[in-house]
Short mmCIF file of C-alpha atoms in Angstrom, two decimals:
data_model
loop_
_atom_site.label_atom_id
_atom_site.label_comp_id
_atom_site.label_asym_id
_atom_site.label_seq_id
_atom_site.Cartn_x
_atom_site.Cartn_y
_atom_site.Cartn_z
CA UNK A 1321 61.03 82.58 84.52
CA UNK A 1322 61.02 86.08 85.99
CA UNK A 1323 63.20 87.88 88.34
CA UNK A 1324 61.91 90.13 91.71
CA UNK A 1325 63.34 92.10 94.00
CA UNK A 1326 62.23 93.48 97.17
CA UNK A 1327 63.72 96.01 100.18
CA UNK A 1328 66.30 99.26 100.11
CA UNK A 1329 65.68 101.15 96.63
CA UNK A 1330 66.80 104.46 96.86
CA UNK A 1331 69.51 104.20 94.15
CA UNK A 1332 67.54 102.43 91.63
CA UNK A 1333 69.12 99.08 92.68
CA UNK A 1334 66.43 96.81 92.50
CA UNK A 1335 66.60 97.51 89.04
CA UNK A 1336 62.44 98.59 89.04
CA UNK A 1337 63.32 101.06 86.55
CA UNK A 1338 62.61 103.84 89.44
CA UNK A 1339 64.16 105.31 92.70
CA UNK A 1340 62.07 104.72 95.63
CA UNK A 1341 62.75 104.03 99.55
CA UNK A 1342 61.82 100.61 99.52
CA UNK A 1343 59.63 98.24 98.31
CA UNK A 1344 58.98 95.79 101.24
CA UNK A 1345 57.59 92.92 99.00
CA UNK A 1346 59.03 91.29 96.29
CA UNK A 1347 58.24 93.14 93.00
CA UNK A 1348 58.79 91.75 89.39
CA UNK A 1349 61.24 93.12 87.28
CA UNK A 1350 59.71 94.52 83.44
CA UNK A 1351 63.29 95.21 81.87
CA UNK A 1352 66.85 93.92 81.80
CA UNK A 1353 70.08 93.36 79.82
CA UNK A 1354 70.34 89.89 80.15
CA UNK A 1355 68.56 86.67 79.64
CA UNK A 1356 66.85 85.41 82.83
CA UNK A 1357 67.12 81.61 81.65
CA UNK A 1358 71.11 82.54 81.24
CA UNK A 1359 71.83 83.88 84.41
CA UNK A 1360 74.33 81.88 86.05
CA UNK A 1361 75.14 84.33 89.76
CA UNK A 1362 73.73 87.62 91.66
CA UNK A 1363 75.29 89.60 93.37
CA UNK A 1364 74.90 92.57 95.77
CA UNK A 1365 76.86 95.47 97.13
CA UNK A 1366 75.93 98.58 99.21
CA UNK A 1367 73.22 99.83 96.54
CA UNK A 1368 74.44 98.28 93.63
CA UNK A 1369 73.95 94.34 91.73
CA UNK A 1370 76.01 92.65 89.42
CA UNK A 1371 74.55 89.69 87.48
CA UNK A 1372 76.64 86.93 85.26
CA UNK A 1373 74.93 85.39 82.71
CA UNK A 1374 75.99 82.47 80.98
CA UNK A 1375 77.77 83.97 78.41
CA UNK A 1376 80.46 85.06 80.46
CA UNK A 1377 78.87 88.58 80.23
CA UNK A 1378 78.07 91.34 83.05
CA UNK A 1379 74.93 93.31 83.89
CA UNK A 1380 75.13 96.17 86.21
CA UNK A 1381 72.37 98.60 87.74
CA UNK A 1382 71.97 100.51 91.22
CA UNK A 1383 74.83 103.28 92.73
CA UNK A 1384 77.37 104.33 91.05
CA UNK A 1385 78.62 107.24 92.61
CA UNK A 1386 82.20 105.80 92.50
CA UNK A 1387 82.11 104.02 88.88
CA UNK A 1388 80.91 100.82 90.53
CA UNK A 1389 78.86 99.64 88.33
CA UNK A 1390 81.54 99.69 85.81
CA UNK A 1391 79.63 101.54 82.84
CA UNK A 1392 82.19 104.25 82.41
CA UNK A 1393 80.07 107.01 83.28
CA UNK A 1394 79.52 109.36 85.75
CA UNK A 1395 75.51 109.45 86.39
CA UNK A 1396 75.40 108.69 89.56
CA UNK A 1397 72.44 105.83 89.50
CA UNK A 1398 70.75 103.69 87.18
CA UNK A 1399 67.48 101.84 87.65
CA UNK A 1400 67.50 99.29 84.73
CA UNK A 1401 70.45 96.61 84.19
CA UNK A 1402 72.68 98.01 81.54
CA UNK A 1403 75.64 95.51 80.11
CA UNK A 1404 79.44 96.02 81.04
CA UNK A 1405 80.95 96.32 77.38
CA UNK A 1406 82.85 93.28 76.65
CA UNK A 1407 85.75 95.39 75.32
CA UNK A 1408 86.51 96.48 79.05
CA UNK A 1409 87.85 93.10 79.55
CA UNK A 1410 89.67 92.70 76.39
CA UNK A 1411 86.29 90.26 75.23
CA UNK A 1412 87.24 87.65 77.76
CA UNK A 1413 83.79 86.04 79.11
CA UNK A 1414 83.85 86.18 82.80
CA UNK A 1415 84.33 83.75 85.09
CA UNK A 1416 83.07 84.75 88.51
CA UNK A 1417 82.33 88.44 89.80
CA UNK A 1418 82.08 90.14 93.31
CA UNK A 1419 80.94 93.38 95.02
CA UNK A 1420 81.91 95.61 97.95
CA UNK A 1421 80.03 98.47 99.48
CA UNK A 1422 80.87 100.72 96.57
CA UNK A 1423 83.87 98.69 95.04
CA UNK A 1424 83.20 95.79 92.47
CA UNK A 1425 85.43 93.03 91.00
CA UNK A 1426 85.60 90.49 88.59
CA UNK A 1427 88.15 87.05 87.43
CA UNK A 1428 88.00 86.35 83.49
CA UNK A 1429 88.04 82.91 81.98
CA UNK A 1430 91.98 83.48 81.39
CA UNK A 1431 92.28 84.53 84.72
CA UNK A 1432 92.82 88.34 84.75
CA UNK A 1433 91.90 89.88 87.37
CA UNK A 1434 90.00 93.35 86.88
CA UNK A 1435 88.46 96.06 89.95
CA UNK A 1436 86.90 99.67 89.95
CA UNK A 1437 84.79 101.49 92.05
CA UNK A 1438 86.06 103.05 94.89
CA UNK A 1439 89.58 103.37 95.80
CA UNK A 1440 89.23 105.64 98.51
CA UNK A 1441 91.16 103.37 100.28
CA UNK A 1442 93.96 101.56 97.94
CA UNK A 1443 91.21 98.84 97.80
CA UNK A 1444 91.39 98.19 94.15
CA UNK A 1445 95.41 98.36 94.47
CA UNK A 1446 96.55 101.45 93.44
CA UNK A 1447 98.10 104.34 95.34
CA UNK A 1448 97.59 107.53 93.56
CA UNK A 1449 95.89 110.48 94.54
CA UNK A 1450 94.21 110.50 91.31
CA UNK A 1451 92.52 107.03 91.94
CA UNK A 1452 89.84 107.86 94.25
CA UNK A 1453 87.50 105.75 92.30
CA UNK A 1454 87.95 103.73 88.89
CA UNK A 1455 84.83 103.89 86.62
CA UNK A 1456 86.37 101.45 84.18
CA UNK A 1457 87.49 97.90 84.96
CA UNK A 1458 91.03 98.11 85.13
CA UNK A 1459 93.28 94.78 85.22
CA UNK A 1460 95.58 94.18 88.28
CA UNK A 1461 98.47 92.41 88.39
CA UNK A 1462 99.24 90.19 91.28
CA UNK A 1463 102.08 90.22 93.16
CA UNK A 1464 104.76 87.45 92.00
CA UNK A 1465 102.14 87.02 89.04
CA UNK A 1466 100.13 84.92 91.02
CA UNK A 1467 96.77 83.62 89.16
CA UNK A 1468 93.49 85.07 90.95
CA UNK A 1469 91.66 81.97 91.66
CA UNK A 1470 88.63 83.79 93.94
CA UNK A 1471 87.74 86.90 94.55
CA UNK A 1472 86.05 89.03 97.75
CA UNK A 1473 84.73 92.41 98.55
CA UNK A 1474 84.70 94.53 101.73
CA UNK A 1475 83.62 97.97 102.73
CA UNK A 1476 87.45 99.10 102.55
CA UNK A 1477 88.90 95.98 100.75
CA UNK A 1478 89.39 93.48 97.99
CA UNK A 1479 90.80 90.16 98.92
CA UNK A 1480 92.00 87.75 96.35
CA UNK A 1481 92.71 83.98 96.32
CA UNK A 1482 95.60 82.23 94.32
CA UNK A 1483 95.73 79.24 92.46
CA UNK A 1484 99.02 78.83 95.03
CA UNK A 1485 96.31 78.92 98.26
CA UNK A 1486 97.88 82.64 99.04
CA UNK A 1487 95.29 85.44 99.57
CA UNK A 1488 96.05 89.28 98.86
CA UNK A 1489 94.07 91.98 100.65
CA UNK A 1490 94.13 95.30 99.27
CA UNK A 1491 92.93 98.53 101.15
CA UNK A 1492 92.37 99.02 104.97
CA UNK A 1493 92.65 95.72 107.45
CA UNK A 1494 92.57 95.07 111.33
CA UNK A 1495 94.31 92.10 112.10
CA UNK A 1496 92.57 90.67 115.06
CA UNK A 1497 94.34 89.21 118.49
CA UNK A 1498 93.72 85.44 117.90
CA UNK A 1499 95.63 85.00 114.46
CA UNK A 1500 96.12 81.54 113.47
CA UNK A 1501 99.56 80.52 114.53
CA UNK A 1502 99.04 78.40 111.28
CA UNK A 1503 99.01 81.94 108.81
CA UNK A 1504 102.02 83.56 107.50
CA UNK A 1505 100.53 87.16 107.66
CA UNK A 1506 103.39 89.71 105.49
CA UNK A 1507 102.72 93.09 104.65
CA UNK A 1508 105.35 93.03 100.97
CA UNK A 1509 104.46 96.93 100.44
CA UNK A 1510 105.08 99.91 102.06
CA UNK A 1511 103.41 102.66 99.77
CA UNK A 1512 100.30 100.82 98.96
CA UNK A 1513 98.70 98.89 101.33
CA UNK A 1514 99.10 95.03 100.36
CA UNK A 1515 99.20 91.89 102.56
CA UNK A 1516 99.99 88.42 102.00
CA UNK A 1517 98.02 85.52 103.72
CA UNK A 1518 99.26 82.29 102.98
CA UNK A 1519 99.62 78.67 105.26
CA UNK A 1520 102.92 77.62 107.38
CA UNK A 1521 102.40 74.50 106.07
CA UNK A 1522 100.99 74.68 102.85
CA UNK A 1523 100.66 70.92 102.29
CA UNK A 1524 98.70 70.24 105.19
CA UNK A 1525 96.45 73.21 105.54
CA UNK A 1526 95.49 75.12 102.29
CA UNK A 1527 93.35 78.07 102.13
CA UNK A 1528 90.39 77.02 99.95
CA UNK A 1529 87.52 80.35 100.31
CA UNK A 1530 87.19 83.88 101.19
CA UNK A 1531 84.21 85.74 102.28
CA UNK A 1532 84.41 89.39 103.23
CA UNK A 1533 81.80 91.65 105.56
CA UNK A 1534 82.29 95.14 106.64
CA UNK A 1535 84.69 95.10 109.97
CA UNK A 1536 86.47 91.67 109.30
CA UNK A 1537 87.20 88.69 107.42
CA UNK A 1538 86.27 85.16 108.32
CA UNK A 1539 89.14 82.98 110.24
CA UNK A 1540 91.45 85.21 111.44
CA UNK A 1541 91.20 89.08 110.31
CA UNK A 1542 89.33 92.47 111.83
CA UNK A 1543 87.37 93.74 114.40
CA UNK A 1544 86.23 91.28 117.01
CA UNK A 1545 83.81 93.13 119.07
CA UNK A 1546 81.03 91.08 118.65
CA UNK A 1547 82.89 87.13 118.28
CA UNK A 1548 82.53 87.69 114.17
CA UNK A 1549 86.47 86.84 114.02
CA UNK A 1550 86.10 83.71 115.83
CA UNK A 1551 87.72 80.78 114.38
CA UNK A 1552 86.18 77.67 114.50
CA UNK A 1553 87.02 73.95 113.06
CA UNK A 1554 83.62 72.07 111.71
CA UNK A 1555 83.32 68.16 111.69
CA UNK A 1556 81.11 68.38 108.66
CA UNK A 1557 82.04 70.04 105.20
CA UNK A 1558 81.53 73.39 104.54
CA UNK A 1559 79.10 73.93 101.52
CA UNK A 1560 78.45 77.48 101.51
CA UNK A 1561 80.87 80.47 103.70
CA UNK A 1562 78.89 83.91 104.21
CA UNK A 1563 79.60 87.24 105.79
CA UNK A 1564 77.92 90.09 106.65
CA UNK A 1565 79.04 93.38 108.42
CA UNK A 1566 79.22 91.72 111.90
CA UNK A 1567 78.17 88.07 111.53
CA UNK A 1568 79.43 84.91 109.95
CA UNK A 1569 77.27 81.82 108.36
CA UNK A 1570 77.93 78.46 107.09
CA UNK A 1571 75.96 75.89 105.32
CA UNK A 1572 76.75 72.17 105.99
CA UNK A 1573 77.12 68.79 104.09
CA UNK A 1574 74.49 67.52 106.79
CA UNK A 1575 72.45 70.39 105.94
CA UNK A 1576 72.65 72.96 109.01
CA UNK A 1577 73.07 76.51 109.23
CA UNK A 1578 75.46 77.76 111.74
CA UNK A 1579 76.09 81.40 112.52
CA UNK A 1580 77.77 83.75 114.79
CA UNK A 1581 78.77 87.00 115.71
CA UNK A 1582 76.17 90.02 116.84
CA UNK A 1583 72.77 89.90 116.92
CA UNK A 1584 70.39 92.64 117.39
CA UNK A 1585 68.80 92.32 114.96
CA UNK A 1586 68.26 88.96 115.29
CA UNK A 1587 70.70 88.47 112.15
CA UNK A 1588 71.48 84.96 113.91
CA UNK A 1589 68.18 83.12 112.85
CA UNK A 1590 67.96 81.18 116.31
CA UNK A 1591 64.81 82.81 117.28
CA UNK A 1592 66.23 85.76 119.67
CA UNK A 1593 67.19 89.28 119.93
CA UNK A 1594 70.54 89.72 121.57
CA UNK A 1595 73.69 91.59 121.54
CA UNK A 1596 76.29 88.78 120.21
CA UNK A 1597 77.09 85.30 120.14
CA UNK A 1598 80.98 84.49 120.36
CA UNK A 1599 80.16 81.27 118.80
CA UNK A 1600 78.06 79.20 115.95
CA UNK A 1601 74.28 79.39 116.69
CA UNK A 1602 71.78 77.39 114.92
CA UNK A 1603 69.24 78.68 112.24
CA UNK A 1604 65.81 77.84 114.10
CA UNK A 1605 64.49 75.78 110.91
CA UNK A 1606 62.20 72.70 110.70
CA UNK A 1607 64.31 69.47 110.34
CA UNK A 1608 62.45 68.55 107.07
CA UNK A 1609 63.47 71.91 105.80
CA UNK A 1610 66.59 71.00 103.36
CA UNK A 1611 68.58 74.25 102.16
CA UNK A 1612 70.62 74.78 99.68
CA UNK A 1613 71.83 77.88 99.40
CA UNK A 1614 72.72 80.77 101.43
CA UNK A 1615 73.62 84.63 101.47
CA UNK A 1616 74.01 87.58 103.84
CA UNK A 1617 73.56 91.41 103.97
CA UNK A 1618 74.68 93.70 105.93
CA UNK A 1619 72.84 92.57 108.74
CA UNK A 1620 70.09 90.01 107.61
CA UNK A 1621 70.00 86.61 106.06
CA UNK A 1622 68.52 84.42 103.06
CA UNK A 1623 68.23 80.89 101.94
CA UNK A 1624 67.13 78.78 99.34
CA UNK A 1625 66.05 75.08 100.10
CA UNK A 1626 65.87 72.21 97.87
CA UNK A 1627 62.07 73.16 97.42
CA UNK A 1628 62.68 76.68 96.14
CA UNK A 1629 61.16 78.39 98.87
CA UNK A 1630 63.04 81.13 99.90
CA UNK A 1631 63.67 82.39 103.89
CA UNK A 1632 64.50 85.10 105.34
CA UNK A 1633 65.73 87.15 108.76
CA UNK A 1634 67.55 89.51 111.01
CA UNK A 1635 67.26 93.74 109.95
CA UNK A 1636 64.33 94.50 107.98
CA UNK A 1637 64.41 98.73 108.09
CA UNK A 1638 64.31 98.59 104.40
CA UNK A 1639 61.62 95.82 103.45
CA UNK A 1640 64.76 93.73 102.88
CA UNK A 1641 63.24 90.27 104.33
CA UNK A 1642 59.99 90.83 101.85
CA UNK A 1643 57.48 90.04 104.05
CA UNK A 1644 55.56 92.95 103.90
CA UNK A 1645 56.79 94.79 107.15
CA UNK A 1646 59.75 97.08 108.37
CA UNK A 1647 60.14 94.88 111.85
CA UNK A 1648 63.53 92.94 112.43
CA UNK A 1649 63.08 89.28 112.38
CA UNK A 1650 64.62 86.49 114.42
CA UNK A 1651 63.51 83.61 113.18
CA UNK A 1652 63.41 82.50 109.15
CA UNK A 1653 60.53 83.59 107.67
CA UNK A 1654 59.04 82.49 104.40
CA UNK A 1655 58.92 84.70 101.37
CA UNK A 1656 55.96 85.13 99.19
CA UNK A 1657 56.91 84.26 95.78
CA UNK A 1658 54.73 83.19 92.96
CA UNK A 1659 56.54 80.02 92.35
CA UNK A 1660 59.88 78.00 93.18
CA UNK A 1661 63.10 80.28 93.30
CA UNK A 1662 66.16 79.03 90.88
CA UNK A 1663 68.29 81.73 92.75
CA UNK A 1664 68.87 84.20 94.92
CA UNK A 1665 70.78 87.13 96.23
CA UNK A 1666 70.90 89.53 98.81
CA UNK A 1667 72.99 93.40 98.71
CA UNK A 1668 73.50 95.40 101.90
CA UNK A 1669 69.61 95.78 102.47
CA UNK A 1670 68.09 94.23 99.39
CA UNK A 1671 67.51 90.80 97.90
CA UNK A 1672 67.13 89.37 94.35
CA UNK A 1673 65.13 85.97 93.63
CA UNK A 1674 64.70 84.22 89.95
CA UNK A 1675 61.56 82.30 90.01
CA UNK A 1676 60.66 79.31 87.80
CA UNK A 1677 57.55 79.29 85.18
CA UNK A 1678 55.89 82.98 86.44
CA UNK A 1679 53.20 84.14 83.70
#
């Protein structure tokens, strides 16, 4: 097995062992922290990556100009995955792990809940003028000593789901005009800036995910400019929630991608450049084409189907769809990999793919 990564590089977060502007095909990785077979989740934020490996164990590399990658140090990139000490986390394996623009987070297998990065704006929960950023994981307490259950990233935020269905955002938040009348939506600080989400009825509707883009959150919360704060109710289950800076995705139980919000980049996947769609478009995709998995950047998309091929679309300034060209993309495009992909990733203009038996 072998790892690549292709697109936006200039902070070392393709973890090449170089800086560099790009790399607009996918390019093999020669060093890293962690076993490949072991790795269990990817994830990207602004110009950094966080992997999890089975061990409960965190590997960081990219930006860190605000002690996101949670090394405790204060150079300012790194090119090759280096391992979060276990110690910062009191030698609890982690559970599951998230990133924001420059912000990252993590949920043990006790369930503490631990942030740093920046806190330029009270997103890791603490107001202090000596917290701008946090280059240490530091645990977080919960209001009510509620147990962190999920955990989301932002540009300016950190929202956190309860094993009670509640979800706290901390850091700057637009609440949009069309708010569920089914949300109870309390600000319970003053000084810091905390909100409570949780259901009127928790026994009949229960918050179950969170996914968290630049300008909004998915349901109910942020900037609506382009339709990205639409709600909408889906006959078939949701597999797989997504969001980027201005768009929303969802994978279904009968296998189809649905997204919505803008689109000039052609972030959509339906085969067109336009400003915004207010509601769920359709990935343009063969019918025999069965995916699995999905992610979002900032403004571009990737999947995984049941094959191991991997797709890609929408902004491609960087080389972030891999295909060997700086034009935006519309319509899913296959990615040249040597073999089937296990799993992928994407960060704010980069993407990450594990491949199976590579020489």
């Amino acid at each position: 097995m072998a790892v690549f990564a292709w697109g936006a590089n200039s902070h070392g977060q393709l973890g090449l062992g170089y800086e560099s502007e790009m790399s607009i095909e996918p390019q093999k990785l020669k060093k890293y922290s962690f076993t490949v077979t072991s790795v269990r989740s990817i994830c990207g934020g602004g110009g950094h990556v966080l992997v999890l490996d089975a061990c409960g164990q965190l590997h960081a590399c990219g930006w860190n100009n605000r002690g996101q990658l949670g090394l405790d140090i204060t150079q300012d990139n790194i090119s090759e995955f280096k391992m979060i000490p276990m110690k910062f986390f009191k030698d609890s394996p982690i559970d599951l792990m998230a990133c924001g623009w420059d912000s990252s987070g993590c949920i043990t297998s006790d369930r503490k809940l631990y942030l740093w990065g920046s806190n330029a704006f009270q997103q890791l929960g603490v107001c202090h003028r000596g917290f701008t950023s946090v280059r240490k994981p530091m645990q977080i307490q919960l209001p009510g000593n509620d147990t962190p259950l999920r955990l989301s990233l932002g540009m300016r935020h950190s929202a956190i789901l309860t094993g009670e269905w509640k979800v706290y955002i901390y850091g700057r938040m637009k609440l949009s005009d069309n708010i569920s009348e089914m949300l109870s939506i309390v600000k319970i600080t003053q000084s810091l800036l905390v909100v409570k989400i949780s259901s009127r009825w928790s026994e009949e509707y229960c918050i179950k995910n969170i996914a968290s883009g630049q300008n909004h959150r998915v349901e109910v919360f942020g900037d609506n400019k382009y339709g990205q704060a639409n709600a909408f109710q889906f006959e078939e289950k949701i597999i797989r929630l997504a969001a980027g800076w201005t768009h929303n995705s969802v994978l279904l139980k009968n296998n189809s991608v649905l997204s919505w919000g803008r689109n000039s980049y052609g972030q959509l996947g339906w085969g067109q450049f336009t400003e915004n769609h207010a509601i769920p478009m359709q990935l343009s995709v063969s019918p025999v084409i069965v995916p699995i998995d999905l992610h979002l950047g900032s403004e571009h998309g990737l999947m995984v189907t049941k094959e191991g091929d991997v797709f890609t679309w929408g902004w491609n300034e960087h080389g972030n769809c891999g295909n060997n060209s700086t034009n935006n993309i519309a319509t899913p495009t296959l990615v040249d990999l040597p073999t089937a992909c296990r799993q992928a990733a994407c960060g704010a203009g980069f993407c990450f793919a594990i491949c199976v038996k590579v020489n």
